[in-house]
Coordinates of C-alpha atoms and ligand atoms in Angstrom, one line a residue:
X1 CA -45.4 45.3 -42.5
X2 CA -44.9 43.6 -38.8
X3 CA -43.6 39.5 -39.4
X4 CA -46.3 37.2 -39.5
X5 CA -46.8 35.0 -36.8
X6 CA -48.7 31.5 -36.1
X7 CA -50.0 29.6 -33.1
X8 CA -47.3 26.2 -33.7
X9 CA -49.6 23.5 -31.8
X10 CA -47.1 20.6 -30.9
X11 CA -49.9 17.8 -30.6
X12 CA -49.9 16.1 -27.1
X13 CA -50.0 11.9 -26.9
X14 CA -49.6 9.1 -24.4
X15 CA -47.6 11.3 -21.2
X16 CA -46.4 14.2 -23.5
X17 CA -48.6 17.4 -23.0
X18 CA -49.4 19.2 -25.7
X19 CA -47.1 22.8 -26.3
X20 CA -48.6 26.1 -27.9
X21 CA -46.2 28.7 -29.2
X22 CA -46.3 32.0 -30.8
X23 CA -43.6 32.1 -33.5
X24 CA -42.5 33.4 -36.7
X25 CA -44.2 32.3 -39.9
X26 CA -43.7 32.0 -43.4
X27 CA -45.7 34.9 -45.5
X28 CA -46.5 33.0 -48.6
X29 CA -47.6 34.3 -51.9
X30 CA -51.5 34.8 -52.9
X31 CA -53.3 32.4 -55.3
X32 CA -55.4 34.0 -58.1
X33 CA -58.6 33.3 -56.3
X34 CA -57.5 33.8 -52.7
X35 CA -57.2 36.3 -49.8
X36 CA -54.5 37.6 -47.6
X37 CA -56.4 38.7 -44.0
X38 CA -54.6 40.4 -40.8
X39 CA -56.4 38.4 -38.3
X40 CA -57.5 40.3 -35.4
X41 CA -60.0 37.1 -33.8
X42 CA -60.2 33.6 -34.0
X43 CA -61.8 30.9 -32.1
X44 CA -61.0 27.9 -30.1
X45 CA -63.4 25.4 -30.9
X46 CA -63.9 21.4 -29.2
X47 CA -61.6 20.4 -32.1
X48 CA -59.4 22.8 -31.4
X49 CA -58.3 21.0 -27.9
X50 CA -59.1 17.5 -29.4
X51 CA -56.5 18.1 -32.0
X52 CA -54.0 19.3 -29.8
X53 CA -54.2 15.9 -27.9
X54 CA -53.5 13.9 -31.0
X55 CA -57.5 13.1 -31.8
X56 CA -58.4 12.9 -35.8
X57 CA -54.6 12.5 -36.3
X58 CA -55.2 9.5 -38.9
X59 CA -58.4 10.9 -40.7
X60 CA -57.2 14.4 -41.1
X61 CA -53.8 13.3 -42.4
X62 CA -55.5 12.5 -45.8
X63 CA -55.9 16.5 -45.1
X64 CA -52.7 16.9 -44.1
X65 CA -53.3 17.8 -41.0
X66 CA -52.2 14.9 -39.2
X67 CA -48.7 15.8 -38.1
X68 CA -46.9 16.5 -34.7
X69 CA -46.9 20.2 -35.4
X70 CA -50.0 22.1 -36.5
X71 CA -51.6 25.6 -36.8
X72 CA -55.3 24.7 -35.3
X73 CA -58.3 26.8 -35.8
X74 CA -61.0 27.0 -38.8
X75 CA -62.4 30.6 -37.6
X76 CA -61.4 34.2 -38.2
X77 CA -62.9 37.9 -38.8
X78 CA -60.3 40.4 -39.5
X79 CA -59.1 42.9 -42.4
X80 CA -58.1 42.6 -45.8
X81 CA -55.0 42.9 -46.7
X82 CA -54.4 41.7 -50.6
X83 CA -56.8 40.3 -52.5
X84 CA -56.0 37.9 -56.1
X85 CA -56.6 39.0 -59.0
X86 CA -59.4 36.9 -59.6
X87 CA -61.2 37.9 -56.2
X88 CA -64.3 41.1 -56.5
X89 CA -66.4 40.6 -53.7
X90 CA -64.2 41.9 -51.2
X91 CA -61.0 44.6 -51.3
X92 CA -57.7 45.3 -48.9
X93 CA -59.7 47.5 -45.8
X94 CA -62.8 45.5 -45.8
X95 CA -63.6 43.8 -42.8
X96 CA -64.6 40.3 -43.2
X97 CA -65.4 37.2 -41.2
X98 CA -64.2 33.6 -42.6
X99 CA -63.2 30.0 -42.8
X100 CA -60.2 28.1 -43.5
X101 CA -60.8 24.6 -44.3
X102 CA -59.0 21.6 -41.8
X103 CA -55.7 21.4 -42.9
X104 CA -51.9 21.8 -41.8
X105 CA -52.5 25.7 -41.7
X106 CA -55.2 26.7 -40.0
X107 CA -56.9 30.4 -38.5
X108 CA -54.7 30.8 -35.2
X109 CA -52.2 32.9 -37.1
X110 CA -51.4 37.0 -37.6
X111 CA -52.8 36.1 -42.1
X112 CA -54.5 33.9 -43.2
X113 CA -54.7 33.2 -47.3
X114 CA -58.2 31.8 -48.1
X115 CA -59.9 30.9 -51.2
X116 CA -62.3 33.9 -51.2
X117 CA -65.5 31.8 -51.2
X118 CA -64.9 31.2 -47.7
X119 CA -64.7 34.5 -46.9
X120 CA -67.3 37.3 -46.9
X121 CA -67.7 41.2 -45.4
X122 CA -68.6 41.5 -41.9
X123 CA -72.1 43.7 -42.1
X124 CA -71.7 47.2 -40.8
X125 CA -72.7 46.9 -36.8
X126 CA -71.5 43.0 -36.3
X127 CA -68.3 43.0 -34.3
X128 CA -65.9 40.5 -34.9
X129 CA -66.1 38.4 -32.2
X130 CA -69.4 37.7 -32.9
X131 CA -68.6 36.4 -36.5
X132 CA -65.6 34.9 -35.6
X133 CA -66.9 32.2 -32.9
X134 CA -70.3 31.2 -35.9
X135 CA -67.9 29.6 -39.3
X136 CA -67.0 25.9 -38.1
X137 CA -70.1 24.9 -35.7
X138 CA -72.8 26.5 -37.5
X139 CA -71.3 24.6 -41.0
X140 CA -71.3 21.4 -38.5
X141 CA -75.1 22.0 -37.8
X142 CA -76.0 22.9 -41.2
X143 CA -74.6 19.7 -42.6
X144 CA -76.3 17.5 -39.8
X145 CA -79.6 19.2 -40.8
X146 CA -79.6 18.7 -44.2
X147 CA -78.4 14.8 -43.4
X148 CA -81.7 14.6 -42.0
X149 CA -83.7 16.1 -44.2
X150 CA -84.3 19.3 -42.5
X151 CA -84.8 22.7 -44.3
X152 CA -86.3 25.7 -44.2
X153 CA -89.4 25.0 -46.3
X154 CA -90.2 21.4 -44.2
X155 CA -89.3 22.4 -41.1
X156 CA -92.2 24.7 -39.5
X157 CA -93.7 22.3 -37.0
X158 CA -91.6 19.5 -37.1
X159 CA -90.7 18.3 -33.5
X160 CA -86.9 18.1 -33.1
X161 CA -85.0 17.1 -30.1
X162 CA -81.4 18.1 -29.5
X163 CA -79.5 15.9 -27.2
X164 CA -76.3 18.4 -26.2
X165 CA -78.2 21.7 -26.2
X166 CA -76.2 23.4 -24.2
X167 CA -73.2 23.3 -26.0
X168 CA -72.4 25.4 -29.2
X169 CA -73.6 23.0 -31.5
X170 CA -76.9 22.5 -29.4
X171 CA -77.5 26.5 -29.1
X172 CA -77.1 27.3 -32.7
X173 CA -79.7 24.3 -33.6
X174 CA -82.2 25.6 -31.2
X175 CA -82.1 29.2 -32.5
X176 CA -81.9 28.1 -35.9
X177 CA -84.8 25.5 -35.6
X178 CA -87.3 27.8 -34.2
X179 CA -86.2 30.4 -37.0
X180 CA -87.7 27.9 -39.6
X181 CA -90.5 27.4 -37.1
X182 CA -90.2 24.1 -35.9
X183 CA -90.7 22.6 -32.0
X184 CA -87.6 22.1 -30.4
X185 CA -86.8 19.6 -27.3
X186 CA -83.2 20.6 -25.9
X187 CA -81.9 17.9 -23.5
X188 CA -79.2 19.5 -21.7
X189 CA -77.7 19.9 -18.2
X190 CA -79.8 21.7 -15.7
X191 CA -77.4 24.5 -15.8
X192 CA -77.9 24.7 -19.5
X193 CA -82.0 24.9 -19.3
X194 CA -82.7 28.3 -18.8
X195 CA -79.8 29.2 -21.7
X196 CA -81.9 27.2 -23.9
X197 CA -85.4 28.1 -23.4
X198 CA -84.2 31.8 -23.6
X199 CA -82.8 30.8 -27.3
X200 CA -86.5 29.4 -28.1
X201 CA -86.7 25.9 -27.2
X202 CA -89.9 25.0 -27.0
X203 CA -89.3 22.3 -23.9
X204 CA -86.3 21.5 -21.5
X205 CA -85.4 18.1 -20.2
X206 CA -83.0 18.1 -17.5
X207 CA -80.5 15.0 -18.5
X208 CA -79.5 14.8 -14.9
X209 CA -82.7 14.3 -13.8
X210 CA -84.5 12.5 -16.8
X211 CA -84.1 9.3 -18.4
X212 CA -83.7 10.3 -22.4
X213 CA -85.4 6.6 -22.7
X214 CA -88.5 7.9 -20.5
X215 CA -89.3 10.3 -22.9
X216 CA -92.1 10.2 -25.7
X217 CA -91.1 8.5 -29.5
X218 CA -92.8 11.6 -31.0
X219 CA -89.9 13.6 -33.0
X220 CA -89.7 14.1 -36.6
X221 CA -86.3 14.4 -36.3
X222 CA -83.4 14.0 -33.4
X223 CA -79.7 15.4 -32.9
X224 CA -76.9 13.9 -31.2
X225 CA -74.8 16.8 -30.1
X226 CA -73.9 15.3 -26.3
X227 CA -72.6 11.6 -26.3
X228 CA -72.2 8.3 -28.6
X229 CA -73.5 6.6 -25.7
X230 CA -76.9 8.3 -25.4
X231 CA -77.1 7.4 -29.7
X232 CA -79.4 4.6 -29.5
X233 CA -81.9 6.4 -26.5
X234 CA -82.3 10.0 -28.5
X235 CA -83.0 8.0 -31.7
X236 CA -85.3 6.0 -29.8
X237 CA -87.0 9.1 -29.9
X238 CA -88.1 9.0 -33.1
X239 CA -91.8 8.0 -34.4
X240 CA -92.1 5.7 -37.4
X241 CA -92.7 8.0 -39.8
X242 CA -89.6 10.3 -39.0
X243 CA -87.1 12.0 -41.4
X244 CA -83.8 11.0 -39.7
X245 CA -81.1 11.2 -37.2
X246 CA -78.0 12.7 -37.2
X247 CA -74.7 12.4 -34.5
X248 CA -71.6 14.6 -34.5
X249 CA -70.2 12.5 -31.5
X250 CA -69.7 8.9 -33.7
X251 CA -66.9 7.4 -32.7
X252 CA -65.4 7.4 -36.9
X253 CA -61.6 9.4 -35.9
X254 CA -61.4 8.5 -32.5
X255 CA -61.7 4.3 -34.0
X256 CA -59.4 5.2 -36.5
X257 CA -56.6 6.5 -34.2
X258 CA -57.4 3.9 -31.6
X259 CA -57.3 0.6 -33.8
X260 CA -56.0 1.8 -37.3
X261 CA -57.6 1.9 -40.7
X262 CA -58.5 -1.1 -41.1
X263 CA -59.6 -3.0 -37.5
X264 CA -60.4 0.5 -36.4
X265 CA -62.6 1.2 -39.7
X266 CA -64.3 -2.2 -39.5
X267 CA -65.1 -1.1 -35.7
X268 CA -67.1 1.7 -37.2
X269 CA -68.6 -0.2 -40.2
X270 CA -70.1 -2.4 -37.3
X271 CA -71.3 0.5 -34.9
X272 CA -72.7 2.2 -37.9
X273 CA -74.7 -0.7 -38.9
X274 CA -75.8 -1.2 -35.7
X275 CA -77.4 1.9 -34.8
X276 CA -78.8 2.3 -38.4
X277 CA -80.1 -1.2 -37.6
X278 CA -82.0 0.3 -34.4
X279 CA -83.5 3.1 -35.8
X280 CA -84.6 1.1 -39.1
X281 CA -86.7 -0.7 -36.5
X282 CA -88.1 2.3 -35.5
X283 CA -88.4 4.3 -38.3
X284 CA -88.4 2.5 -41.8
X285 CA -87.6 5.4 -43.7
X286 CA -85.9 7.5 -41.6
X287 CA -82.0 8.8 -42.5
X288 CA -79.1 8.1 -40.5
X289 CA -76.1 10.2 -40.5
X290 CA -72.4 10.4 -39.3
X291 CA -72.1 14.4 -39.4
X292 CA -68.3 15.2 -40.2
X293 CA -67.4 19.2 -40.4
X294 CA -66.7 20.6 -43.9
X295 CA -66.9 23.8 -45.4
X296 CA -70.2 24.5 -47.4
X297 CA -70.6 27.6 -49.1
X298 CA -74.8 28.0 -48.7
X299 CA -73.5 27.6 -44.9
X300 CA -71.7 30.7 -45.3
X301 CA -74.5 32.3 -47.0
X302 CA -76.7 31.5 -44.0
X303 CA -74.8 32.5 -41.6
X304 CA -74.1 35.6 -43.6
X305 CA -77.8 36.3 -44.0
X306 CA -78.2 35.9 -39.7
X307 CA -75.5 38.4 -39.7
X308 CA -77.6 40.9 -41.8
X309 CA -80.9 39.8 -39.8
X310 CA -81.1 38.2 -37.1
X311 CA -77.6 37.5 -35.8
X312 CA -77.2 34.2 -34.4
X313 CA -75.5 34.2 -30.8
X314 CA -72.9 32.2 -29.2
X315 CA -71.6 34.0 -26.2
X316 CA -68.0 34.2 -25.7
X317 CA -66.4 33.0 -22.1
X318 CA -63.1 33.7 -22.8
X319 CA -60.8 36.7 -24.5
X320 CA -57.1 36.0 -24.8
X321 CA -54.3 37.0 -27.2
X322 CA -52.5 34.6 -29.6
X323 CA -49.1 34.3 -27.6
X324 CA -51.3 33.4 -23.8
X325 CA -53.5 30.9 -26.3
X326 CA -52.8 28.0 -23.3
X327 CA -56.1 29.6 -21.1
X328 CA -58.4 29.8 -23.9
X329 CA -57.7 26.2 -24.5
X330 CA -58.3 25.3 -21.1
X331 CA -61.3 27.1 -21.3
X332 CA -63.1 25.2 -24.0
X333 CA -61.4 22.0 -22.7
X334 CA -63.0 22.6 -19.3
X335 CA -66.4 22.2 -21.1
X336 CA -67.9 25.6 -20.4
X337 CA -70.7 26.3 -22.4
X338 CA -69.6 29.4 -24.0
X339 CA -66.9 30.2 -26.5
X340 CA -63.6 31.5 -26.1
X341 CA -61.2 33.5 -28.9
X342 CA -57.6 34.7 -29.4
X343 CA -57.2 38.3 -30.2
X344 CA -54.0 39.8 -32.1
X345 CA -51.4 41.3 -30.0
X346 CA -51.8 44.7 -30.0
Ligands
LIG1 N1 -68.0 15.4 -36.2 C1 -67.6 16.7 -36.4 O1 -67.2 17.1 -37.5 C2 -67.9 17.6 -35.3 C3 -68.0 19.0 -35.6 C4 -68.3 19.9 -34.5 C5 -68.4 19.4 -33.2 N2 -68.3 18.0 -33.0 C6 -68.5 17.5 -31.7 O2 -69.9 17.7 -31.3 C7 -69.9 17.8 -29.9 C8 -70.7 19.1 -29.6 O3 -70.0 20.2 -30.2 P1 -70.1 21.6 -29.5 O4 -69.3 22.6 -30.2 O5 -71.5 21.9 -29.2 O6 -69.4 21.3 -28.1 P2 -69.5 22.1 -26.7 O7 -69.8 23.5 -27.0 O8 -68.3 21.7 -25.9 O9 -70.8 21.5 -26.0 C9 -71.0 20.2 -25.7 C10 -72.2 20.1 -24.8 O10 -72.5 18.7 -24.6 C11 -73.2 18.6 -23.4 N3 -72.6 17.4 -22.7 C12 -71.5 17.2 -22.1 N4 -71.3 16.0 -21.6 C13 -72.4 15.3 -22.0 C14 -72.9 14.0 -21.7 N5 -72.2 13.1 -21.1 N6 -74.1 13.7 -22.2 C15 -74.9 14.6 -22.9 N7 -74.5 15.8 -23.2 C16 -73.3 16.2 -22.7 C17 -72.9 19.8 -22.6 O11 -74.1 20.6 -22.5 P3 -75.1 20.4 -21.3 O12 -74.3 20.2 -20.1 O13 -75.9 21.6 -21.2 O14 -75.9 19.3 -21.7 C18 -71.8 20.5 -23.4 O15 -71.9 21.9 -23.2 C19 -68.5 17.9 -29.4 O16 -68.1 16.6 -28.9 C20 -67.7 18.2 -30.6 O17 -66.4 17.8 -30.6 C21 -68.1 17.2 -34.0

């Protein structure tokens, strides 16, 4: 059996850059209910290179995560190596795609050990870089729709607009939207437009060229995927009798590292209020949500289902292995609009 290995992230702050190193790792022993995977991709995700420049280092130390040295990454497919005692759905020689939740530990590594509910068999045909770039930003979208009140048997019809489109976060919502049949508005960058009408949205709005405030309040829902700055203009976009709003770009970790728990919290008690504020004058019953990533099993399930479907697409940008990591993190730090994933040494 070759040593295992892990990508030690030395998290960057004020004039100190952040490091990236391939070392040696402990191989630690298997829970009842968990499962040992070779990992042969992973992806680099936003967080990924947030992380590694000290961003979420408060929040996430109630994960644990918050420390000067960290293994970064929430997405893997690979091959099964052991399985607990307790785990059936999957055996040593499957192929599988996964999760592991934020935490010290995360998927840049040679193993991973994962409860087995966030793992599940790659379908027959799906390669694994395909799988491998969906686990983290998909669960991110799923839990923003469901904060507005979104779903599969509500949404045919519904008018939606996604502010980011043509980002990861953006892309998935569009092809996920028009899946449950709804009308999709993706305001994006005029490089991004053609992306996302090819991924079925129904209308592009150039945000170079057009004011987000100069568009109609006719959506049943809206999704911040681009900027906190642009929150109050894409809610603005709602009509009164909308089902909500939801923003992945609050400002909740960044206040908290910035100020500290408490003036830092208070910061974002105030900007909360605020904005809900705003959009209770507009619509009265609408939600308003602060979408924060976590793992969600009927998000697996979904994108499991795609997988055996209709596979949901984020194109990768960038191949690298785990011990040249340093490009694929410049990569999605650069702010290109596809994906890029670290491959196992060969
Ligand atoms: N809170 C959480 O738990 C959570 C989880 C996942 C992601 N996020 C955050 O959500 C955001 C989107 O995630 P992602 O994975 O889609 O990131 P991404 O793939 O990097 O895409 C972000 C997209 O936003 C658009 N954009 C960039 N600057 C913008 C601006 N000034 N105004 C409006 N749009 C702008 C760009 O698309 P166009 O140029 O085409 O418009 C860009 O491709 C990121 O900031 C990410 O860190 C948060």
């Amino acid at each position: 059996m070759s040593p295992a290995m892990a990508l030690v992230c030395r998290v960057g702050g004020g004039a100190a850059p952040r490091s990236l190193r391939w070392v040696p790792a402990q191989r630690r022993t298997l829970k009842l209910d968990e499962v040992r995977v070779q990992v042969c991709v992973a992806s680099v995700n936003p967080i990924d290179v947030k992380r590694a420049a000290g961003y979420g280092r408060k929040v996430l130390s109630l994960l644990g995560a918050g420390g000067r040295e960290l293994v970064l990454g929430n997405d893997f497919a690979g091959v099964v190596t052991e399985v607990g005692p307790n785990v059936l759905h999957v055996s040593p020689g499957d192929r599988v795609w996964g999760l592991v939740p934020t935490g010290p530990q995360g998927a840049h590594r040679s193993e991973v050990c994962v409860p087995s509910r966030w793992v599940r068999p790659l379908p027959a045909g799906t390669l694994m870089v395909s799988a491998a770039v969906l686990p983290y930003t998909f669960t991110t979208l799923w839990r923003a729709l469901k904060a507005v009140g979104l779903h599969q048997h509500n949404a045919a019809s519904k008018h939606v607009l996604v502010h980011g489109a043509g980002g990861a976060l953006g892309q998935l919502a569009i092809q996920w939207l028009s899946r449950w049949g709804a009308r999709v508005t993706a305001v994006c960058g005029g490089a991004s437009a053609a992306r996302c009408l090819a991924l079925g949205a129904t209308q592009v709005v150039d945000r170079g060229t057009t004011r987000l405030s100069d568009l109609p309040s006719d959506c049943d829902a809206t999704l911040n995927f681009g900027t906190w700055a642009d929150d109050a203009d894409v809610l603005g976009r709602l009509h009164a009798g909308a089902l909500g709003h939801a923003t992945t770009v609050h400002p909740l970790l960044g206040h908290i590292d910035d100020r500290g728990w408490l003036t830092g919290g208070l910061a974002c008690l105030r900007e909360w209020q605020a904005m809900r504020g705003r959009q209770r004058a507009i619509a009265p019953k609408a939600r308003y949500a602060w979408t924060v990533f976590k793992p969600d099993v009927d998000a697996m399930d979904a994108i499991q289902s795609s997988l055996l479907s209709q596979p949901l697409v984020l194109e990768v940008g960038h191949h690298t292995r785990f011990d040249q990591a340093e490009s694929a993190f410049a990569h999605v730090g650069q702010g290109h609009p596809t994906r890029a994933v670290l491959v196992a040494p060969t």
